Coordinates of C-alpha atoms in Angstrom, one line a residue:
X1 CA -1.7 14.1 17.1
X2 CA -1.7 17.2 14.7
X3 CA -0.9 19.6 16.8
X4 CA 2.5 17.1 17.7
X5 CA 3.1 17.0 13.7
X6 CA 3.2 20.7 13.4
X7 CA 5.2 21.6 17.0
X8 CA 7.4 18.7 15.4
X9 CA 7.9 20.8 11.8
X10 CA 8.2 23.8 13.6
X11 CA 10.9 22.5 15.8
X12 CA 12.8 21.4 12.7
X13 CA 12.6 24.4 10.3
X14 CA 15.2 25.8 13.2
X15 CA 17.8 23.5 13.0
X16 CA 20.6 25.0 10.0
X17 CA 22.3 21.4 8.8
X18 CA 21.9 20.8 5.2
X19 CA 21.5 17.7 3.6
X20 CA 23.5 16.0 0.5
X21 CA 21.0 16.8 -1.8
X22 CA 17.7 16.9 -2.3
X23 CA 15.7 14.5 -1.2
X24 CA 11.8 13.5 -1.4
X25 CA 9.5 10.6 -1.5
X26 CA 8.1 9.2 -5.3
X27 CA 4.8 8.0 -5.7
X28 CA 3.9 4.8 -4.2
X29 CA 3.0 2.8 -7.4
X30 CA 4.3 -0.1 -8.6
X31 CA 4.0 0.1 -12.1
X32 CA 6.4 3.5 -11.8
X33 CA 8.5 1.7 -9.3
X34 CA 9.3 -0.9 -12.0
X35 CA 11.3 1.4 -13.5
X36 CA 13.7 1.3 -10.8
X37 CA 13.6 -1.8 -9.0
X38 CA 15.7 -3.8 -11.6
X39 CA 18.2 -1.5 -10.3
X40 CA 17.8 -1.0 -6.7
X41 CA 18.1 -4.6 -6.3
X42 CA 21.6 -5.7 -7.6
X43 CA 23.9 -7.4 -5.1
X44 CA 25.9 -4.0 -5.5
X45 CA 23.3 -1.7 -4.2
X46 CA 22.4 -0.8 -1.0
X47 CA 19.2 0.5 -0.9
X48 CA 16.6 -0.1 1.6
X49 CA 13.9 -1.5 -1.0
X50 CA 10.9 -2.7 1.9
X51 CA 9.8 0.1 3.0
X52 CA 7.9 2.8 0.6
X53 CA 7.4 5.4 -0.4
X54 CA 11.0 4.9 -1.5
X55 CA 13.2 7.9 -1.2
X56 CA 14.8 9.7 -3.9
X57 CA 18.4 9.6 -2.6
X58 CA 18.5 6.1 -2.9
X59 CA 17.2 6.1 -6.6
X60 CA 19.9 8.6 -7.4
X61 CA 22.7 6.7 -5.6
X62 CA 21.5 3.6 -7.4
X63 CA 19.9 3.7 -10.5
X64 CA 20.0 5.7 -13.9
X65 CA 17.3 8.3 -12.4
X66 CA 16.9 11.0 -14.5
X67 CA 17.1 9.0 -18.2
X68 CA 14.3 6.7 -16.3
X69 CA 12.1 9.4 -15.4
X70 CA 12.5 11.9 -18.2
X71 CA 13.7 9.6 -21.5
X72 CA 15.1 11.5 -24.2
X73 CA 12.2 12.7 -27.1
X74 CA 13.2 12.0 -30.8
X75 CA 14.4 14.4 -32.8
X76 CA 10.7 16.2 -34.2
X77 CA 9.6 19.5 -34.9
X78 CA 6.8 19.0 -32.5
X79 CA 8.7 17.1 -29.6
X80 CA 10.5 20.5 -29.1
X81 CA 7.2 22.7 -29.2
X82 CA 5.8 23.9 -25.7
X83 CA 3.0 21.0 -26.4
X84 CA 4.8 18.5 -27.5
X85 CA 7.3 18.9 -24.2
X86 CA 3.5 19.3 -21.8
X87 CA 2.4 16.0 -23.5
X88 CA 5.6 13.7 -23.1
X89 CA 8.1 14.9 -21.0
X90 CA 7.2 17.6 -18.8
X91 CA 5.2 18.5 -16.0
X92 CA 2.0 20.6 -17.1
X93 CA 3.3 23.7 -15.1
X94 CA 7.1 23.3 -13.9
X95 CA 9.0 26.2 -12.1
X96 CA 12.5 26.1 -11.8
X97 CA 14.6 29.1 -9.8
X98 CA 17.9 28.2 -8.4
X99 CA 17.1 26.2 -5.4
X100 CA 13.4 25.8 -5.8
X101 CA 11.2 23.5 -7.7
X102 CA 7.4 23.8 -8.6
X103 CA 4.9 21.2 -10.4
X104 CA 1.3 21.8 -10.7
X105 CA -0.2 19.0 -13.2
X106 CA -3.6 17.5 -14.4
X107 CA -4.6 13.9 -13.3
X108 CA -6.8 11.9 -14.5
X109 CA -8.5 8.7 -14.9
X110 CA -11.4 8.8 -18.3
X111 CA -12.4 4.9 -18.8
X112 CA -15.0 2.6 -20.1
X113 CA -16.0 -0.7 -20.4
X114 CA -18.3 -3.6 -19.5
X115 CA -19.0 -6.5 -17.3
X116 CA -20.0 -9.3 -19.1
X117 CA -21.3 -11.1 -15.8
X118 CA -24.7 -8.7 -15.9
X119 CA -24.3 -6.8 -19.1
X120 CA -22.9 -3.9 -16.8
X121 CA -21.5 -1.1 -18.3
X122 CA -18.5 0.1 -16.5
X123 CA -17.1 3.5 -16.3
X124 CA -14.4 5.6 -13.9
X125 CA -14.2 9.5 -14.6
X126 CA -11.4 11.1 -12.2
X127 CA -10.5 14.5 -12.3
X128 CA -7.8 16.2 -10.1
X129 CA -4.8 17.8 -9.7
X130 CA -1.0 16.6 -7.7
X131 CA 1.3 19.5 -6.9
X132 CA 5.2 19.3 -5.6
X133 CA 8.3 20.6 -5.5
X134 CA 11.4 21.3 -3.4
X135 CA 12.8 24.3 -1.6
X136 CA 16.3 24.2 -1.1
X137 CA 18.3 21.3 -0.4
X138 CA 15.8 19.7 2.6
X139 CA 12.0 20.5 2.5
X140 CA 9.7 19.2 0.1
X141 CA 6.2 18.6 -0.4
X142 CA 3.5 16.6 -2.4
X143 CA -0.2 17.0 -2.8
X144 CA -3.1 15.4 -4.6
X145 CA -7.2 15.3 -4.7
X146 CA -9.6 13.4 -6.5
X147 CA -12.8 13.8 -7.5
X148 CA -14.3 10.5 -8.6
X149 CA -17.6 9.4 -10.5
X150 CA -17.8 5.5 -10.8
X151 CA -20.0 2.4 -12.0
X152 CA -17.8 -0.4 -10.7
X153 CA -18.2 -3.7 -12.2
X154 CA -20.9 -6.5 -10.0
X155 CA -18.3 -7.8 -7.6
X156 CA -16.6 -4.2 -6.4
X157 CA -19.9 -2.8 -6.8
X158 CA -21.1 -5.1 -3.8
X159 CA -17.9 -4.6 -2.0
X160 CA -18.7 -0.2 -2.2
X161 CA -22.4 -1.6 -1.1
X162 CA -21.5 -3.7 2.2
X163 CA -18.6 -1.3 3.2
X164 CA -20.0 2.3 2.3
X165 CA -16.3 2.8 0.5
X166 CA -14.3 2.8 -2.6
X167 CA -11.5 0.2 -2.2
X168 CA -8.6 2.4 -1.2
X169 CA -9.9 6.1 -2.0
X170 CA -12.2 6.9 1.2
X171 CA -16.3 7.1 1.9
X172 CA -18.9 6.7 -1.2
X173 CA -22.5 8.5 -1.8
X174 CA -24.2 6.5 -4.3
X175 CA -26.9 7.1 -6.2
X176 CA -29.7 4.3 -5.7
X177 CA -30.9 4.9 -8.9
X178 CA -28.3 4.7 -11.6
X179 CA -25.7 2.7 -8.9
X180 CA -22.8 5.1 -9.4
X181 CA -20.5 5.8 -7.1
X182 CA -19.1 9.2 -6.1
X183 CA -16.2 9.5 -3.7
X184 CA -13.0 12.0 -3.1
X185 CA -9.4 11.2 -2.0
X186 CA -6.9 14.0 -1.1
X187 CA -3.4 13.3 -0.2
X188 CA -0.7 15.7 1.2
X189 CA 2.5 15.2 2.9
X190 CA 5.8 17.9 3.8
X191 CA 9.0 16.3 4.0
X192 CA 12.2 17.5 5.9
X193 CA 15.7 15.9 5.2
X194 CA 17.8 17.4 8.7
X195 CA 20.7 15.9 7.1
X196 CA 22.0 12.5 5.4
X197 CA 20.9 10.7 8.7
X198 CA 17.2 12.0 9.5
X199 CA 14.7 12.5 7.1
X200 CA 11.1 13.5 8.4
X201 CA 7.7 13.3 6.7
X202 CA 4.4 14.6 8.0
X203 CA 0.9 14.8 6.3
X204 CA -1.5 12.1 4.9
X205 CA -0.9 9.2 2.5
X206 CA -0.1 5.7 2.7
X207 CA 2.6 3.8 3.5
X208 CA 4.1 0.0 2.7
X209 CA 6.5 -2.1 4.2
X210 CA 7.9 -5.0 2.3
X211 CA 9.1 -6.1 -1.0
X212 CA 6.2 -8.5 -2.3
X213 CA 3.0 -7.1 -4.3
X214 CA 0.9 -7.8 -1.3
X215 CA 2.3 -7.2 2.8
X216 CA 1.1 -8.6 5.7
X217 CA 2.6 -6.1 7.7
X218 CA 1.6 -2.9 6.2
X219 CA 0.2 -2.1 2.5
X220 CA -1.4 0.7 0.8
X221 CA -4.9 -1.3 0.8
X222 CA -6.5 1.6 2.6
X223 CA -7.6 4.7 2.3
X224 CA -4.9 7.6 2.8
X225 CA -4.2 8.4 7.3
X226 CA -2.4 11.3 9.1
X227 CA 0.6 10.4 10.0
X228 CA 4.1 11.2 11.1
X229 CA 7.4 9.4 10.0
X230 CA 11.0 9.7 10.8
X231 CA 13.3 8.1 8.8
X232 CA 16.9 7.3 10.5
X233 CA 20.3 5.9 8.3
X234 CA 22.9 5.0 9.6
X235 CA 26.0 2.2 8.8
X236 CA 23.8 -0.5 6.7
X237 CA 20.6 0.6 8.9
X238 CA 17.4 2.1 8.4
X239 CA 15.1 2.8 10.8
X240 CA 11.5 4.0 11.1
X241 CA 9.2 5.6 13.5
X242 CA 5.7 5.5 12.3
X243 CA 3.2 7.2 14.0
X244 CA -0.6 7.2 12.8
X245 CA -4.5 8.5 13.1
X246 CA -6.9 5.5 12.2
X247 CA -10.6 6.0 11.8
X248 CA -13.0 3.3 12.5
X249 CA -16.4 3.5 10.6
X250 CA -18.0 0.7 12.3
X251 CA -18.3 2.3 15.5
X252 CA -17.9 6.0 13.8
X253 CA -21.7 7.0 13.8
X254 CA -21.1 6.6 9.5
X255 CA -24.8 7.4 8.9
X256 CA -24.8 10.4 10.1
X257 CA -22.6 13.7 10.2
X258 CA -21.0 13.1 13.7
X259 CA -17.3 12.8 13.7
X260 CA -15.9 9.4 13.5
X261 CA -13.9 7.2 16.1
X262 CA -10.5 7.8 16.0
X263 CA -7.6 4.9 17.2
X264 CA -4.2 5.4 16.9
X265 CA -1.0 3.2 15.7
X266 CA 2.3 3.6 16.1
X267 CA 4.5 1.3 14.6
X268 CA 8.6 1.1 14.7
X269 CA 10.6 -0.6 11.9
X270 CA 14.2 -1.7 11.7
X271 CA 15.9 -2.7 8.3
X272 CA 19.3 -3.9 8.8
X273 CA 21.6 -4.9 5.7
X274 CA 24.2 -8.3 6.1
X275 CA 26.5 -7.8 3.3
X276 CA 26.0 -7.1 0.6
X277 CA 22.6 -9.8 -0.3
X278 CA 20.9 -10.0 2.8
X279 CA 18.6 -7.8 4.6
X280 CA 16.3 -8.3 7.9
X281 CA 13.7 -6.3 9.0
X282 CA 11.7 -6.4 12.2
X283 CA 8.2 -4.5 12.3
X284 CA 6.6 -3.7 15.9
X285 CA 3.2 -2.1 16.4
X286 CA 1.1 -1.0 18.3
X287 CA -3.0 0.0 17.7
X288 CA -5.0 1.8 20.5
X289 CA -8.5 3.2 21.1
X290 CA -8.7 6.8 21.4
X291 CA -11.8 6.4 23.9
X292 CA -11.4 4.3 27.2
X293 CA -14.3 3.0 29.9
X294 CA -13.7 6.3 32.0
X295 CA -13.7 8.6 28.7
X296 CA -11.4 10.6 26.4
X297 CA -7.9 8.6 26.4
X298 CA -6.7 10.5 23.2
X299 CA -3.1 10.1 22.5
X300 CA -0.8 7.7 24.6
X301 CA 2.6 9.4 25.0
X302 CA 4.1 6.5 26.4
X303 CA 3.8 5.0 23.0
X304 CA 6.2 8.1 21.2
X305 CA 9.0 5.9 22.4
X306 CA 10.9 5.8 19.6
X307 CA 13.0 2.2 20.6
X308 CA 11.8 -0.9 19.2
X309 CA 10.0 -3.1 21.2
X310 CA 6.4 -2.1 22.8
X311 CA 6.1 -5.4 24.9
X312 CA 7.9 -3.8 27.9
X313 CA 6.2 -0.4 27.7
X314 CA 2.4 -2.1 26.8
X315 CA 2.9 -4.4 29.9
X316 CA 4.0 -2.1 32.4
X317 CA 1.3 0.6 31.5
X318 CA -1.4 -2.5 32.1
X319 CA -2.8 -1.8 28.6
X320 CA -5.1 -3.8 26.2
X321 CA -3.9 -2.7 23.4
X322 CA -3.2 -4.3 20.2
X323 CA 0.4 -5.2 19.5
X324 CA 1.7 -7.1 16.7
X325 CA 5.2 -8.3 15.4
X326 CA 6.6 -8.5 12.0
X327 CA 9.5 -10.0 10.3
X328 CA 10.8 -8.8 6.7
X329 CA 13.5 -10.2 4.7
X330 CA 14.9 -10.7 1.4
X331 CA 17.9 -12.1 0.1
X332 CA 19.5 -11.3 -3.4
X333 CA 20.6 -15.2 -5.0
X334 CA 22.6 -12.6 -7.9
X335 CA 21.2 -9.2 -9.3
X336 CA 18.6 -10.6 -11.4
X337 CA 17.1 -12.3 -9.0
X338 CA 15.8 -12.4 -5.1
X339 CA 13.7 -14.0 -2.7
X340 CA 11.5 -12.2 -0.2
X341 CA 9.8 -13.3 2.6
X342 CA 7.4 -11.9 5.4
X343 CA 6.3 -13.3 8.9
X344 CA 3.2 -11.5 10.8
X345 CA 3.1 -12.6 14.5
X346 CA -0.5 -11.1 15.7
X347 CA -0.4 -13.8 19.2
X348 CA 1.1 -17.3 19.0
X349 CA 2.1 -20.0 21.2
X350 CA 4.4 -22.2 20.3
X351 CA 2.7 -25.5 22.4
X352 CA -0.2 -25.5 20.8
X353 CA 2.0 -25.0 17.4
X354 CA 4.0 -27.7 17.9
X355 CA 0.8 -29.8 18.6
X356 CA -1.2 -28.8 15.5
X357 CA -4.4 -28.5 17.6
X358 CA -5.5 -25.6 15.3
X359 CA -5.8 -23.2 18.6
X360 CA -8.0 -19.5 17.8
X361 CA -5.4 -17.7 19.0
X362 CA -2.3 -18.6 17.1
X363 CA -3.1 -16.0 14.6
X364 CA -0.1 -15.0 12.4
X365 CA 0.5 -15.1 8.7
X366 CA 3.3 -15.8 6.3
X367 CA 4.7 -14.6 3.0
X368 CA 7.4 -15.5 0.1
X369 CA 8.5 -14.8 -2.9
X370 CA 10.8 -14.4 -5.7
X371 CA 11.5 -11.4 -8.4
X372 CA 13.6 -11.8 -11.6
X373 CA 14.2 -9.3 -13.9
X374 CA 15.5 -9.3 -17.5
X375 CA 14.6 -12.7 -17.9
X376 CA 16.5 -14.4 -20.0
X377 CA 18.4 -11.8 -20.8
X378 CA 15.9 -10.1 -22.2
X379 CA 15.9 -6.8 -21.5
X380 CA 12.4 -5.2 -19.3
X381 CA 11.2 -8.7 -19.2
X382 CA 10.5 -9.3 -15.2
X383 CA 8.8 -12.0 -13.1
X384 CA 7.1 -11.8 -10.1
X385 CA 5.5 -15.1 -7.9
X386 CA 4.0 -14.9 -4.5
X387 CA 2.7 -17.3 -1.9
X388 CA 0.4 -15.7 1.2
X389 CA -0.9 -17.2 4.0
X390 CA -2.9 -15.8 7.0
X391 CA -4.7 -17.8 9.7
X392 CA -8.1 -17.2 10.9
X393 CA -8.7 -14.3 13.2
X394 CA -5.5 -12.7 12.8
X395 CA -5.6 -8.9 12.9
X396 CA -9.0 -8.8 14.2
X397 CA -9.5 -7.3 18.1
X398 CA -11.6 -7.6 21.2
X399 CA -13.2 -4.1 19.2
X400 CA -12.7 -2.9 16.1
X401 CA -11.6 0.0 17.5
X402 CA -8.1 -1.9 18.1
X403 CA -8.1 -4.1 15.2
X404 CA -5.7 -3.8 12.4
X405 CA -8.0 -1.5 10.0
X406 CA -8.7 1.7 8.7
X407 CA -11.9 3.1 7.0
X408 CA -13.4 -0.8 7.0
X409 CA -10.8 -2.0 4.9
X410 CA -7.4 -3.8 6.2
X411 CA -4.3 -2.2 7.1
X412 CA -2.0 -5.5 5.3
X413 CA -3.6 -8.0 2.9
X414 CA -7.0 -7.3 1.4
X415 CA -8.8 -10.4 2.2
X416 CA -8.1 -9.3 5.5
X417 CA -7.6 -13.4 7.1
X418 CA -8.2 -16.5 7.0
X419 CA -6.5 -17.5 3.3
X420 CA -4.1 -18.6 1.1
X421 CA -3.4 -17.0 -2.2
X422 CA -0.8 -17.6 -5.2
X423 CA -0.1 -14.8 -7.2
X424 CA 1.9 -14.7 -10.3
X425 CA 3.1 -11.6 -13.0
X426 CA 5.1 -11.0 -15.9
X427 CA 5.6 -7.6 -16.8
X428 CA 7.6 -6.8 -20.0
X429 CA 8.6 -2.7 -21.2
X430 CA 9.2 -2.0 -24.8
X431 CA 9.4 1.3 -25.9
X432 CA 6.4 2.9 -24.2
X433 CA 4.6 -0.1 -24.6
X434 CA 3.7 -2.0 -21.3
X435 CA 2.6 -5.2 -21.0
X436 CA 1.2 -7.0 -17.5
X437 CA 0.1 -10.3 -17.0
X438 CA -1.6 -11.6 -13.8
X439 CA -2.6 -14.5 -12.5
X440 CA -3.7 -15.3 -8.8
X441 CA -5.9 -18.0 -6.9
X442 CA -6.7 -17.9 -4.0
X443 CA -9.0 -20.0 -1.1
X444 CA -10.7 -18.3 1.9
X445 CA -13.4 -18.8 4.4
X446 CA -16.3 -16.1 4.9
X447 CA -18.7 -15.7 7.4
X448 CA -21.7 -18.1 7.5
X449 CA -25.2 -17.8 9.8
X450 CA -23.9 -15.1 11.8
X451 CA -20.7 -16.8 12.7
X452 CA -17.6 -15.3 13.0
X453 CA -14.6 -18.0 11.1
X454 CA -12.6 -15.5 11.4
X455 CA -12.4 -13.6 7.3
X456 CA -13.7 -10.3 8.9
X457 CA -10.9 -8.3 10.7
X458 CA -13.8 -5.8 12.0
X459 CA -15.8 -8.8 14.3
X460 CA -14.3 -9.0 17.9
X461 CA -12.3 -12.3 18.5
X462 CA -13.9 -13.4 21.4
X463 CA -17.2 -14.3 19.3
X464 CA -15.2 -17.5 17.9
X465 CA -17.2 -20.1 17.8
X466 CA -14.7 -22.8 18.4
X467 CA -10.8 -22.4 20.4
X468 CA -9.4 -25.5 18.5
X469 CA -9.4 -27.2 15.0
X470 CA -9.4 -24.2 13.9
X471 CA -7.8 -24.0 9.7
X472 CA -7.6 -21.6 6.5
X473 CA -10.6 -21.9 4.7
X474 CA -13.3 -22.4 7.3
X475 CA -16.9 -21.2 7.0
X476 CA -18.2 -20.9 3.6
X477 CA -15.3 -22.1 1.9
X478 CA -14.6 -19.7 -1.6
X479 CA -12.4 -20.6 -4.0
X480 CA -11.2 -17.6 -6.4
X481 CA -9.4 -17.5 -9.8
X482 CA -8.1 -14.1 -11.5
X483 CA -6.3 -13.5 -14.8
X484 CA -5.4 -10.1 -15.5
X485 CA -3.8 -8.7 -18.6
X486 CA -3.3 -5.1 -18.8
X487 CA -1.7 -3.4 -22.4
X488 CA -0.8 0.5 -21.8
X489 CA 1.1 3.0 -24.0
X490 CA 3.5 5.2 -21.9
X491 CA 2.6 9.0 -23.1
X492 CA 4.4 10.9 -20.1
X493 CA 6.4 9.0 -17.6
X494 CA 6.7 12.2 -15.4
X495 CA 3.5 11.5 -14.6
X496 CA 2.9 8.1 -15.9
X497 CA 0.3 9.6 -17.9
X498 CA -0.9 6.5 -20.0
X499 CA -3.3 4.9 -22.9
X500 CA -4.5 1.4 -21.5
X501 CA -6.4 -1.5 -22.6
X502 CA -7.3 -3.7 -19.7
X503 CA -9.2 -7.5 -19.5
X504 CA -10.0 -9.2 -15.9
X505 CA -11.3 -12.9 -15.9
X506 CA -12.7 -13.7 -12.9
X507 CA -14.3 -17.1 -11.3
X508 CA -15.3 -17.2 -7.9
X509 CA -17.4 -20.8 -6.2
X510 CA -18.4 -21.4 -3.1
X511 CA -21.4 -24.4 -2.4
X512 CA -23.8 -22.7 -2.7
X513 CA -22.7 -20.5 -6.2
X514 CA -20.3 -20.0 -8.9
X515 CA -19.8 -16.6 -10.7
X516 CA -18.3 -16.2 -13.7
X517 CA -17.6 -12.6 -15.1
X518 CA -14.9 -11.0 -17.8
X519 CA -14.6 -7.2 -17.9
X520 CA -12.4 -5.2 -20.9
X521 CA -12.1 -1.7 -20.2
X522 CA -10.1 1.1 -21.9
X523 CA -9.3 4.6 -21.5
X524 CA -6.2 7.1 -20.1
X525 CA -5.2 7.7 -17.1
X526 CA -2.4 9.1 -14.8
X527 CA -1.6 6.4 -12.3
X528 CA 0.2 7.8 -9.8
X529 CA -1.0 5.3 -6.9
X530 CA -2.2 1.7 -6.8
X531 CA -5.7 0.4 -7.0
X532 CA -6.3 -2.9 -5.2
X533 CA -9.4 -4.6 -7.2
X534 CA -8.1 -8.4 -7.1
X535 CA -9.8 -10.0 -4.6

């Protein structure tokens, strides 16, 4: 698969067509896409909002980019100083020389706290560094890396314990002794705009499709994969060829220094606007083991087809693969507000649907929501609501090794299946003060005795215990409650560099326990990614 990437990039840097203008992917954060979205999502915009990291091109054809991203200073002696500029505007180390652009800055995240459920003192210390920049009008590139040293509050500290990682940021050694946790997470992806109808991106990151905080489809839950995307536009279409390296750590030999299993995905997605407030999306993929009964399979070329639809190819190849169906789709009710929906198809069978005999293998999920912003008519006031819903067993495989995962953590929603979960925000802006407010509950089934009801994406689906009656919530039935509010003082939006103050209430009951826990942190950070701790 690398060796196609670079033969790929190779093949590229020939071709002499320019694009419009420079293009290149933001960070995939959704406190920094905030900025934005209130814009990108008027009835008068086109922009393909679902799938992200969202393009620069369409934030310059749509929104106010450059007041967003660099806001004017006030007019002070020390605003104008090289410090002053470092600290709130600028990148650490910029170069600018006709048609290329360097960055070179210092992330961070230094924080402290406690939770109250065990008189645990919490801390995260992150250091690192993100470089980027441009060269001429159609390569770009964008790098980061982490060095992490964490004590994670009870509940994410059993999480680290039963998995071996950091949600979303890669393996963890931890100390026995003291219970901290260290882990690293690099990121780096090239990007190549052929002209204002191809757009190619090669490296290792994540990636999301939808419009919702959470996707069933694809999220950023995970830790960072190799992969290569092409990104088509044309008339009122987008379309996406995805093509991934996943590593499975249940079968990867984890406790010990052989290599791990690798599977492979690839994944096509269509996104077609209908006027000017409508747009559908259809999501296909595809997951594979990189290993077969009569040895090495390694990469599947019949699966580079870059049309939509796998059915055809998957069936006539005889495979076993794991192929799954998606359905985005939002529609905008005025430019304030929108309602967004998702529908994951993993198998189904419409007889026993229509019969309600709770059947294994009608696994699928379902999504919607609505966004409003400036609510009110108050200006950087938003509102976010979400409904999820995944049935039991979906995404899970006959092996792991073609389940819907990556580094023992789900590829789409974090509880991985069998649940339901309402979850609420309001976000409001002013000045460089930002406020968030969450609130989610959620129900879902774990594993009881050694039985698999169908939570656990990794287990195989053919140890089900039961074909029919099967229903969200079975097993040990959980029941979880989350407020979140989150205070933070913008010093640098460049690289949303920010002060924060941050309190999670948490409640979590089963039959057999109740835990109640409240954790208040503080500290700065640059948060250039997204951290999924609420679940």
């Amino acid at each position: 698969m690398s060796r196609l990437i670079i033969v790929l990039l190779l093949l590229m840097a020939f071709v002499v067509k320019q694009s419009n203008g420079q293009e290149y992917f933001l960070p995939l954060s959704n406190r920094m896409n905030l900025r934005y979205e209130p814009f990108l999502q008027q009835v008068n915009s086109n922009a393909h909002t679902s799938l992200k990291p969202w393009l620069s091109k369409d934030l310059v054809a749509n929104t106010p980019f450059d007041s967003l991203t660099t806001p004017i200073l006030k007019d002070k002696r020390f605003n104008k100083t090289l410090v002053g500029r470092k600290l709130f505007k600028e990148h650490l180390i910029q170069v600018k020389d006709d048609d290329v652009y360097l960055h070179v800055d210092y992330v961070c995240e230094h924080s402290a706290g406690k939770d109250f459920e065990e008189d645990r003192n919490v801390f995260t210390n992150s250091r690192g560094a993100w470089v980027g920049g441009t060269f001429g009008k159609r390569f770009s590139f964008d790098a980061t890396f982490y060095e992490n040293l964490a004590k994670f509050p009870t509940y994410l500290d059993s999480f680290v314990l039963e998995t071996g990682v950091a949600p979303g940021q890669g393996r963890v050694k931890r100390n026995k002794e003291n219970s901290n946790s260290d882990f690293a997470m690099a990121t780096g992806t090239i990007a190549f705009a052929l002209n204002k109808h191809f757009t190619f991106q090669a490296g290792q990151d994540r990636n999301f499709i939808g419009d919702g905080y959470r996707s069933l489809i694809l999220s950023d839950n995970a830790t960072p994969y190799p992969y290569l995307k092409i990104v088509t536009d044309f008339w009122k279409i987008r379309y996406v060829n995805l093509y991934t390296v996943m590593q499975d750590l249940e079968n990867g030999n984890g406790n010990d220094e052989r290599p791990y299993r690798r599977k492979y995905a690839s994944t096509h997605y269509l996104d077609l606007s209908i006027g000017k407030r409508v747009t559908i999306g259809i999501m296909e993929a595809v997951v594979w083991n990189a290993d077969s009964a009569s040895g090495a399979r390694g990469y599947d070329i019949s699966y580079l087809n870059p049309i939509i639809f796998f059915r055809p190819v998957e069936y006539n190849i005889g495979s076993p693969d794991n192929v799954l169906l998606g359905i985005n789709g939002k529609v905008k009710i005025n430019s304030r507000n929108l309602f967004y929906m998702q529908i994951m198809l993993d198998e189904f069978v419409l007889y026993h649907v229509k019969n309600a005999d709770g059947w294994w293998a009608n696994k699928h999920g379902l999504q919607g929501g609505v966004k409003s912003f400036n609510v009110f008519g108050v200006k950087n006031l938003h509102f976010q609501t979400e409904f999820n819903y995944v049935r039991p067993y979906t995404y899970q495989h006959s092996q792991s090794l073609g389940n819907y995962g990556h580094f023992r953590q789900p590829l789409a929603h974090p509880y991985g299946a069998n649940f339901w979960e309402s979850v609420n925000f309001i976000y409001y802006t002013w000045r460089k003060i930002d406020i968030a407010a969450r609130m989610s509950y959620a129900t879902f089934g774990t594993d009881t005795a050694g039985i698999n009801y169908g939570q656990n994406i990794y287990l195989s689906y053919n140890t089900h215990p039961n074909d029919y009656n099967n229903k969200v919530g079975q097993g040990l039935k959980n029941n979880l409650l989350i407020g979140n509010l989150n205070v933070s003082y913008i010093i640098n939006p460049v690289t949303n560099f920010n002060a924060f103050v941050d309190l999670t209430i948490r409640q979590q009951k089963n039959d057999f326990e109740s835990k109640n826990t409240m954790i208040l942190q503080a500290g700065i950070r640059t948060s250039l990614f997204n951290h999924y701790y609420d679940f």
